[in-house]
XYZ file of C-alpha atoms in Angstrom:
205
model
C -29.792 -156.961 81.522
C -30.755 -160.645 81.376
C -34.390 -160.015 80.436
C -34.741 -156.751 78.481
C -37.048 -154.035 79.712
C -40.091 -153.794 77.449
C -40.742 -150.123 76.740
C -43.720 -148.649 74.882
C -43.226 -145.092 73.611
C -46.742 -143.826 72.904
C -47.222 -140.345 71.528
C -49.513 -138.052 69.608
C -48.034 -135.557 67.157
C -49.802 -133.290 64.717
C -46.889 -131.583 62.952
C -44.049 -133.926 63.881
C -42.215 -132.416 66.838
C -43.448 -134.912 69.433
C -42.834 -137.704 66.923
C -39.210 -136.632 66.572
C -38.702 -136.680 70.337
C -40.443 -140.064 70.577
C -38.065 -141.477 67.977
C -35.035 -140.138 69.871
C -36.324 -141.741 73.067
C -37.017 -145.054 71.342
C -33.586 -145.220 69.698
C -31.810 -144.350 72.963
C -33.790 -146.948 74.903
C -32.892 -149.610 72.369
C -29.207 -148.716 72.715
C -29.658 -149.088 76.491
C -30.841 -152.657 75.933
C -34.609 -152.259 75.985
C -37.100 -153.885 73.654
C -39.060 -150.946 72.283
C -42.394 -150.375 70.591
C -42.735 -146.911 69.019
C -46.458 -146.189 68.693
C -48.782 -143.312 67.917
C -52.203 -142.470 69.284
C -54.956 -142.684 66.691
C -55.899 -139.438 64.942
C -59.316 -138.053 65.889
C -59.321 -134.830 63.872
C -61.409 -134.653 60.688
C -59.597 -134.883 57.359
C -60.616 -131.335 56.503
C -58.841 -129.960 59.573
C -55.689 -131.915 58.789
C -55.724 -130.884 55.121
C -56.093 -127.222 56.090
C -52.648 -127.230 57.750
C -49.752 -128.031 55.408
C -47.412 -129.216 58.178
C -50.117 -131.370 59.763
C -51.011 -132.992 56.438
C -47.354 -133.627 55.644
C -46.713 -135.290 58.990
C -49.881 -137.397 58.726
C -48.606 -138.761 55.424
C -45.052 -139.265 56.677
C -46.173 -141.141 59.804
C -48.783 -143.332 58.130
C -46.638 -146.416 58.704
C -46.231 -145.925 62.461
C -48.346 -148.499 64.328
C -51.327 -147.221 66.326
C -51.119 -147.974 70.035
C -53.533 -150.447 71.613
C -54.173 -151.363 75.258
C -52.309 -154.619 74.584
C -49.120 -152.596 74.079
C -49.426 -151.111 77.549
C -50.148 -154.512 79.053
C -47.021 -155.861 77.316
C -44.772 -153.075 78.574
C -42.719 -152.827 81.752
C -42.470 -149.090 81.147
C -44.411 -146.525 79.132
C -43.304 -143.068 78.015
C -46.196 -140.909 76.815
C -45.737 -137.814 74.660
C -48.068 -135.061 73.542
C -48.300 -131.474 72.410
C -50.032 -129.321 74.972
C -53.686 -128.391 74.433
C -54.788 -125.579 76.734
C -52.387 -126.790 79.425
C -53.400 -130.436 79.062
C -52.562 -133.414 76.876
C -54.079 -133.704 73.414
C -57.512 -135.264 73.005
C -55.946 -137.997 70.886
C -53.654 -139.178 73.691
C -56.368 -138.730 76.287
C -58.726 -140.865 74.214
C -56.121 -143.619 74.155
C -55.581 -143.416 77.910
C -59.354 -143.624 78.388
C -59.370 -146.983 76.605
C -57.202 -148.471 79.364
C -60.075 -148.822 81.836
C -60.313 -152.574 81.356
C -56.642 -153.062 82.160
C -56.926 -150.691 85.119
C -59.862 -152.689 86.532
C -57.725 -155.837 86.375
C -54.769 -154.131 88.079
C -52.656 -154.517 84.955
C -51.534 -150.902 84.801
C -50.021 -150.928 88.295
C -46.335 -151.323 89.172
C -45.130 -150.209 85.751
C -42.783 -147.267 85.219
C -44.228 -144.238 83.432
C -42.834 -140.940 82.207
C -43.830 -138.197 79.782
C -42.661 -135.491 77.363
C -44.370 -132.486 75.840
C -44.150 -129.888 73.070
C -45.572 -126.376 72.991
C -45.724 -123.590 70.449
C -44.595 -120.921 72.924
C -42.257 -120.591 75.888
C -43.867 -122.041 79.030
C -47.195 -122.486 77.214
C -48.427 -125.261 79.514
C -45.406 -127.542 79.484
C -45.385 -128.316 83.201
C -49.166 -128.384 83.613
C -49.500 -130.824 80.697
C -47.059 -133.279 82.253
C -48.616 -132.919 85.688
C -52.047 -133.549 84.166
C -50.693 -136.667 82.450
C -49.213 -137.875 85.729
C -52.603 -137.600 87.439
C -53.663 -140.617 85.387
C -50.538 -142.516 86.417
C -51.435 -142.106 90.073
C -54.794 -143.726 89.322
C -52.994 -146.566 87.557
C -50.848 -147.296 90.596
C -47.891 -146.644 88.334
C -44.452 -145.409 89.292
C -43.445 -142.060 87.786
C -39.835 -141.789 86.656
C -39.497 -138.062 86.114
C -36.034 -136.918 85.014
C -35.751 -134.328 87.764
C -32.390 -132.594 87.877
C -30.461 -135.862 87.831
C -28.074 -134.890 85.050
C -26.403 -131.707 83.871
C -28.525 -131.689 80.706
C -31.609 -131.028 82.840
C -30.210 -127.698 84.010
C -30.103 -126.717 80.333
C -33.502 -128.156 79.443
C -34.922 -126.779 82.713
C -37.952 -129.059 83.066
C -37.762 -131.648 85.875
C -41.129 -133.169 84.940
C -40.100 -134.464 81.526
C -38.500 -133.498 78.234
C -40.113 -130.419 76.719
C -39.643 -128.561 73.458
C -40.799 -125.160 72.188
C -41.490 -125.390 68.463
C -42.127 -121.624 68.101
C -45.037 -122.121 65.696
C -42.964 -124.443 63.541
C -39.866 -122.240 63.488
C -37.709 -124.061 66.040
C -36.445 -127.521 65.026
C -35.722 -130.170 67.649
C -32.112 -129.518 68.565
C -29.412 -130.798 70.902
C -30.961 -129.342 74.052
C -34.158 -131.339 73.567
C -32.406 -134.437 72.245
C -30.014 -134.550 75.185
C -32.907 -134.271 77.611
C -34.810 -136.996 75.749
C -31.809 -139.321 75.809
C -31.345 -138.841 79.537
C -35.024 -139.460 80.166
C -34.993 -142.649 78.108
C -31.905 -143.980 79.874
C -33.327 -143.154 83.286
C -36.643 -144.882 82.568
C -34.925 -148.018 81.306
C -32.553 -148.092 84.293
C -35.367 -147.713 86.832
C -37.611 -150.211 85.037
C -34.763 -152.738 84.898
C -34.119 -152.391 88.626
C -37.811 -152.737 89.380
C -38.174 -155.748 87.090
C -35.200 -157.445 88.748
C -36.602 -156.677 92.188
C -40.019 -158.132 91.421
C -38.399 -161.262 90.005
C -36.274 -161.844 93.120
């Protein structure tokens, strides 16, 4: 593409599963020609809560160098892929807090006409995967954004089984991110970049 798609991958991850998917998406999008910012939502949980969970504390330390997302990153982007673990069938409070800071951009119409998509992790099978992504997409409708869900547009989606976005079951920390999830994440990244590129070209014409 003549002018690269600018993609922001913005996620929250407590124990690292969503972070791993976000990294896969970011790397795939870069290979597809996009300019990518890999960003995390700011942590809201108290230090005591983080320290009480060994995996959470380990991931917090390991991801300390990942930049924290700001509204300016969304304004910069042609496309945004959000990721979150599910929390009672909804996105995490950390990601929701970030989305709630976008009101100023929304009021100026600067969230509209961008491409958006999402991915999710859960501890158990089903566990709110679809409802979390649908809840996320409610905000995108308010933005005037364009949702690029993966649907069943590739054979990998019949394995992954979630047309709303990439999803992974971590089984309480016992199920590493494997090929099924990575393949779905790669397809989602490629699809978002392709759609955003077409849209960007169309707006420029």
